[in-house]
Amino acid sequence: MPRYAMVIDRQRCVGCGSCSIACRAENNLSEGVYWSHKITETSGVFPNVRFHYLPTLCNHCTNAPCVRGCPTRAMHKLENGITMHDPKKCIGCRYCMINCPYGVIYFNWKDGHQFWKDEHVLIEGATSSPAEEVRAAGGKTTPYYNPKNSKAPDIRPKGVVEKCTFCEHRVRKGLLPNCVEACPADARMFGDLDDPQSTLNQLLGKFKPFRLKEALGTDPAVFYIRDFSAANYPRTKGAA
Amino acid sequence: MEKIETQKKTLTENLFENANLSRRSFLKVSAGTGVTAALITGIQPELKALAATGASGTNGKGQWLPATCQGCTSWCSKQVYVIDGRAVKVRGNPHSKVNLGAGCVRSHLAIQQLYDPDRIKVPMKRTNPKKGRNQDPKFVPITWDEALDTIADKIMELRDNNETHKYMLMRGRYSYLRDVLYDRMTKIIGSPNNISHSALCAEAEKFGPYYTEGYWGYRQYDVLKAHYILLWGADPLAANRQVSYYTKVWGDVADQATIAIIEPRLSASAGKADEWLPIIPGQDGALAAAIAHILLVEGLWYKPFLGDFVDGVNRFVPGETVAEEAFEENYTHGVVKWWNLELKDKTAEWAADVTGLTADQIRRVAEGFGNAAPHAISWVGGGPCMQVRGGYASMICHALNGLVGSVDNVGGTLKANKEYTKKFPKPDDFMDEIAKKGKKHEKIDQRGRLEFPSLKKGKSGGGVVTNNAADGILNEDPYEIKVAIGYMNNFAFSAPQPERWERALSKIPFLVHITTNASEFSWFSDIVLPDTHHMFEKWGYVKSIGNGYRHVTLMQPIVKNIGDYKIDETEIPWLIAEKLAERGFDNLLRHFKTYKDPETGMEPANEKEFALYALKYATQNLWDPAHYKGGDKFSGWEEFSKVGVWNSDPYPYRKRWGKMKTKTGMFEFYSETLKAALEKHAEKHNTTVDAVMEAANYLARGEKAFIPHYEEPFILGDEKEYPFVHVDHKSRLNREGRSANCTWYYDFKDLDPGEDLWDDVAKINPVDARKLGIQSGDRIRLSSVTGSLVCTAKLWEGVRPGTVAKCYGQGHWVYGRLASKTFGKEPRGGNNNDIIPAQYEALSGSSAYYGVTRIKIEKA
């Protein structure tokens, strides 16, 4: 059984967010829900300023606090290391959200894709309502709905939590998570930590990786290497 | 006959067959469409054809089909995941050598554009005869037949009255099938007025490369082999061009090249750069002059390209003139003249004062750039060029490539590779006396007048002055426009000072708009026709460059149309031609019938065949093995259409050294080419080049007009009343101002450095904001001498004090339910063009967008 993990090369990353929008499309996410997300920061004072971008997602922690705190085992670990969530078992208590130190779990206060439920037409007889558009396209909930063909519901109902699944439905079929597939910079790499020759292990052996809030002991499966800024600077000792 | 039938079926349907559309899934779809389906009768036959392919159910499995993205002018080849005729996902086409399978963030938004409920599904006509910003057109749906009949009647009226020149075609986003509608139809009707949007894009950016190396076009940059990359107002990781390719390789580029970005705002690319040079807007030419000065003084020029002093002793000493005969040039012309006329006094210290940068940084960048020669790129974006005096900035920034020998060289700046698409049959034989006479009139944009030299490719009046067409229409100068068609353009939003367009369009008695959404332009139209979306519903092709290759990538109808859309550039002109023929004028239809299918020799019988044959005709040399000329080779149309993209041969380095298309064949620092063009223009107007310079709002007089040089920027607005300079920029989520009706646009807006979700912000340096007592989140009004907009204040360190950076893209007052706050009434956010005055870089005809206006900030 593999132990799945991800390495994100921040130097290759250009902060474009393709990962996050591709995730939206793949997993039929509603507006405001970011399974794939980011932390950005503008550092410095003019004219010495840079912008930094750190892509984030569920860390699929080995010691996952969200799993430990779940009273119904809706949040659970798969043997391959993926932290999965079963909305059928979820009672919406949101303990997982409180326990997760990374803020990557979302709660559905209402049904998703409200935009597409609207029956209002802008120009009568010439344009559609969003709901009509969905029907005419032959989609489900959204016109561009993606059937994931997995056991889990394609669109999570209200009253439950949801989060990144490492695209378990794809990985199971031998495909890469969609954020990895869609990254135009090849900044994300996915693979098996238990395979000593995997790309991941090669990279982790070459660079000093870091993981988010490592000191908490969650043992995240998302590793970061290199820096978003590869900037050089003139040699200096500063000044006393 | 049977063979032909079969072939036709293959041609039009093989894509759908691939998608495994079933009759069942289809019926399900049609049954569910409700109101929309009732309105749409035009697509029925296509539906039947699809169902007849007889494939079995798909079980929700789809297929990746080839496509092309025109969300920006990168023009990447794509693949779309289509399930039962429904688009679900987008990715880069792995067959392209230009984008190497890489996608980009904005391409995903195309799906939301495709399924935008506010797309117009059927033709509409206005029922309110009054036109104006505050006049609801009261659009009602009509049939295609009624729409086309009306259009044909109006064109026939012009023909009957011998005033065909009063017809006008306005082009926006196009494919290379454009000439059907843009060129041939306009000419055969008999008008000179095919007005493109090009001068709103970046024509001035081409000015420098043309008048130095004889290349009027956008360049590609050999970044993986470069050691220094100097970017002038270009943001390749977010905006333009080849965003997908540069995104893919930038992490590797950063390993071996120093990257320096010159821009007053911390762009996405600047966020990752080695050097950020936050220059005072409009002063790019000064920085370039100083860099050139340093390169020469320190002997950092590339001798194999430029040559050297005869005795090998460097006489480029600050402040001193040099004897021309002392220097022997290899592949360049006039470097000593350039030094004497412009560069000798342009020291780093001089430039530091003018640009607001430090002399240390200027020297460090210049030396780094020079030491990397010839693998050093001076990458000239729209920023420095699309300014009132940007023509010479374009020239001087590009001239740096000449000094370091990176032109046409490894790790340098390259032109487009050869491609072999064909032009359409000539219209001449189909132009009758009325047409020939009509076409001779002056164009409505007044190009070529003394004040608009518009010297595209060396010709006086060679290029369009898009934004001035509004004034031509308003002033009926040279005459009035009576019938006009616009397609995939939105000048009432995208052109500076769009209020002029609102009045101009209101004045045109009969205006037609071919568009996906009811946009600002549509608001003033009499008839609005529902256009196909370029990426999913249209036949077409575009050409693009990057990675040392050129690709020709196809647009094909690959999804089931939800609306009764027709293709702007082919189907609609064919249908108009049919209607004109019914009215006794069949020249256009007869001309279109000469676009025969290269495979069968058949002439087109309807609009659908015409669209396909036009494409096959234009691209025949790429896919027909009997006509093979180079690059990728295909077994025939079928294979080409499935792969979706043709790649050129790799770039041949240094083939143009000594053979450039300039007057001297050399890279010209003293541009004999520009001299000839300016003198010809002056001669045409019986005046001097100095008078042309004055009319074009340039300061150079005498010989200086022929060399790359620094010009003080021309910025409107009194500094006391309008203390800030406006900095316009683009979003990585913009699809040319057309993505503002997509939820993802707002839900990811903070992917642009400094921007906020679901908001439209003006980025202000905290130092300035404190003085004004403005906090992040305050509603503010930005005003210039020509207009104002309301948006939200954002305090941000990534913007130069004294400037305000505001992203373009929002501020629509129509277009859709999200794009506008109240459709037809109130904009969401602010449109930058409302505060940008209609000013021009007159030598190229371009509209000035940058460093052109001062603004003030008030609490709203």
Coordinates of N, CA and C in Angstrom, one line a residue, chain B residues 315-389:
Chain B
R315 N 36.1 55.0 -27.1 CA 36.0 56.5 -27.1 C 34.7 57.0 -26.5
F316 N 33.8 56.0 -26.1 CA 32.5 56.4 -25.5 C 32.8 56.9 -24.1
V317 N 33.1 58.2 -24.0 CA 33.4 58.9 -22.7 C 32.3 59.8 -22.5
P318 N 31.7 59.8 -21.2 CA 30.6 60.6 -20.9 C 30.8 62.1 -21.4
G319 N 29.8 62.6 -22.1 CA 29.8 64.0 -22.5 C 30.6 64.3 -23.7
E320 N 31.3 63.3 -24.2 CA 32.2 63.6 -25.4 C 31.6 63.0 -26.7
T321 N 31.7 63.8 -27.8 CA 31.2 63.3 -29.0 C 32.3 62.4 -29.6
V322 N 31.9 61.5 -30.5 CA 32.8 60.6 -31.1 C 32.8 60.7 -32.6
A323 N 33.9 60.6 -33.3 CA 34.0 60.7 -34.7 C 33.4 59.4 -35.3
E324 N 32.5 59.6 -36.3 CA 31.8 58.4 -36.8 C 32.7 57.4 -37.4
E325 N 33.8 57.9 -38.1 CA 34.7 56.9 -38.8 C 35.5 56.1 -37.8
A326 N 35.5 56.5 -36.5 CA 36.4 55.8 -35.6 C 35.8 54.4 -35.3
F327 N 34.5 54.2 -35.6 CA 33.9 53.0 -35.2 C 33.5 52.2 -36.4
E328 N 33.7 50.9 -36.5 CA 33.4 50.1 -37.6 C 32.3 49.1 -37.2
E329 N 31.1 49.3 -37.7 CA 29.9 48.5 -37.3 C 29.8 47.2 -38.1
N330 N 29.4 46.2 -37.5 CA 29.2 44.9 -38.2 C 27.8 44.8 -38.8
Y331 N 26.8 44.6 -37.9 CA 25.4 44.3 -38.3 C 24.5 45.4 -37.8
T332 N 25.0 46.5 -37.5 CA 24.2 47.6 -37.0 C 24.5 48.9 -37.8
H333 N 23.6 49.9 -37.6 CA 23.8 51.1 -38.4 C 23.6 52.3 -37.4
G334 N 24.6 53.2 -37.3 CA 24.4 54.5 -36.7 C 24.6 54.5 -35.2
V335 N 25.4 53.6 -34.6 CA 25.6 53.6 -33.2 C 26.3 54.9 -32.7
V336 N 27.2 55.4 -33.5 CA 28.0 56.6 -33.0 C 27.0 57.8 -33.1
K337 N 26.2 57.9 -34.2 CA 25.3 59.0 -34.3 C 24.3 59.0 -33.1
W338 N 23.9 57.8 -32.7 CA 23.0 57.6 -31.6 C 23.7 58.2 -30.3
W339 N 24.9 57.8 -30.1 CA 25.7 58.2 -29.0 C 25.8 59.8 -29.0
N340 N 26.2 60.3 -30.1 CA 26.4 61.8 -30.2 C 25.1 62.5 -30.0
L341 N 24.0 62.1 -30.6 CA 22.7 62.8 -30.6 C 22.0 62.6 -29.3
E342 N 22.1 61.4 -28.6 CA 21.2 61.1 -27.5 C 21.9 60.7 -26.2
L343 N 22.9 59.8 -26.4 CA 23.3 59.0 -25.2 C 24.5 59.6 -24.4
K344 N 25.3 60.5 -25.0 CA 26.5 60.8 -24.3 C 26.4 61.5 -22.9
D345 N 25.3 62.1 -22.7 CA 25.1 62.8 -21.4 C 24.1 62.0 -20.5
K346 N 23.6 60.9 -20.9 CA 22.6 60.2 -20.2 C 23.2 59.3 -19.1
T347 N 23.8 59.8 -18.1 CA 24.5 59.0 -17.1 C 23.4 58.4 -16.1
A348 N 23.9 57.5 -15.3 CA 23.1 56.9 -14.3 C 22.5 57.9 -13.3
E349 N 23.4 58.9 -13.0 CA 22.9 59.9 -12.1 C 21.8 60.8 -12.7
W350 N 22.0 61.1 -13.9 CA 21.0 61.9 -14.6 C 19.6 61.1 -14.6
A351 N 19.7 59.8 -14.9 CA 18.5 59.0 -15.0 C 17.9 58.8 -13.6
A352 N 18.7 58.7 -12.6 CA 18.2 58.5 -11.2 C 17.2 59.7 -10.9
D353 N 17.6 60.9 -11.2 CA 16.7 62.0 -10.9 C 15.4 61.9 -11.6
V354 N 15.5 61.5 -12.9 CA 14.3 61.5 -13.7 C 13.4 60.3 -13.4
T355 N 14.0 59.2 -13.1 CA 13.2 58.0 -13.0 C 12.7 57.7 -11.6
G356 N 13.3 58.3 -10.6 CA 13.0 58.0 -9.2 C 13.7 56.7 -8.7
L357 N 14.6 56.2 -9.5 CA 15.4 55.0 -9.0 C 16.7 55.5 -8.5
T358 N 17.5 54.6 -7.9 CA 18.8 55.0 -7.5 C 19.8 54.7 -8.6
A359 N 20.9 55.6 -8.6 CA 21.9 55.4 -9.6 C 22.6 54.0 -9.4
D360 N 22.7 53.6 -8.2 CA 23.3 52.3 -7.9 C 22.5 51.2 -8.6
Q361 N 21.2 51.2 -8.4 CA 20.4 50.1 -9.0 C 20.5 50.2 -10.5
I362 N 20.5 51.4 -11.1 CA 20.5 51.6 -12.5 C 21.8 51.0 -13.1
R363 N 23.0 51.3 -12.4 CA 24.3 50.8 -12.8 C 24.3 49.3 -12.6
R364 N 23.8 48.8 -11.5 CA 23.9 47.3 -11.3 C 23.1 46.6 -12.4
V365 N 21.9 47.1 -12.7 CA 21.1 46.4 -13.7 C 21.8 46.5 -15.1
A366 N 22.3 47.7 -15.4 CA 22.9 47.9 -16.7 C 24.1 47.0 -16.9
E367 N 24.9 46.9 -15.8 CA 26.2 46.0 -15.9 C 25.8 44.6 -15.9
G368 N 24.8 44.2 -15.1 CA 24.4 42.8 -15.2 C 23.8 42.4 -16.6
F369 N 23.1 43.3 -17.1 CA 22.6 43.1 -18.5 C 23.7 43.0 -19.5
G370 N 24.6 43.9 -19.4 CA 25.7 43.9 -20.4 C 26.6 42.7 -20.2
N371 N 26.9 42.3 -19.0 CA 27.8 41.2 -18.8 C 27.2 39.9 -19.3
A372 N 25.9 39.9 -19.4 CA 25.2 38.7 -19.9 C 25.1 38.6 -21.4
A373 N 25.6 39.7 -22.1 CA 25.5 39.7 -23.6 C 26.2 38.5 -24.2
P374 N 25.7 37.9 -25.3 CA 24.5 38.3 -26.0 C 23.2 37.6 -25.5
H375 N 23.3 36.9 -24.3 CA 22.1 36.2 -23.8 C 21.3 37.1 -22.8
A376 N 21.1 38.3 -23.3 CA 20.4 39.3 -22.4 C 19.2 39.9 -23.2
I377 N 18.1 39.8 -22.6 CA 16.8 40.2 -23.2 C 16.3 41.5 -22.7
S378 N 16.1 42.5 -23.6 CA 15.3 43.6 -23.2 C 13.9 43.4 -23.7
W379 N 13.0 43.1 -22.8 CA 11.6 42.6 -23.2 C 10.7 43.8 -23.1
V380 N 10.3 44.3 -24.2 CA 9.5 45.5 -24.2 C 8.0 45.2 -24.2
G381 N 7.3 45.4 -23.1 CA 5.9 45.2 -23.0 C 5.1 46.4 -23.4
G382 N 3.8 46.4 -23.2 CA 3.0 47.5 -23.6 C 3.2 48.8 -22.7
G383 N 3.7 48.6 -21.5 CA 3.8 49.6 -20.5 C 4.4 50.9 -21.0
P384 N 5.7 50.8 -21.4 CA 6.4 52.1 -21.8 C 5.9 52.6 -23.2
C385 N 5.3 51.7 -24.0 CA 5.0 52.1 -25.4 C 3.6 52.7 -25.5
M386 N 2.6 52.1 -24.8 CA 1.2 52.6 -25.0 C 1.1 53.9 -24.2
Q387 N 1.9 54.9 -24.5 CA 1.9 56.2 -23.9 C 1.9 57.2 -25.0
V388 N 1.6 58.4 -24.7 CA 1.5 59.5 -25.7 C 2.9 59.6 -26.5
R389 N 4.0 59.5 -25.7 CA 5.3 59.6 -26.4 C 6.0 58.3 -26.3

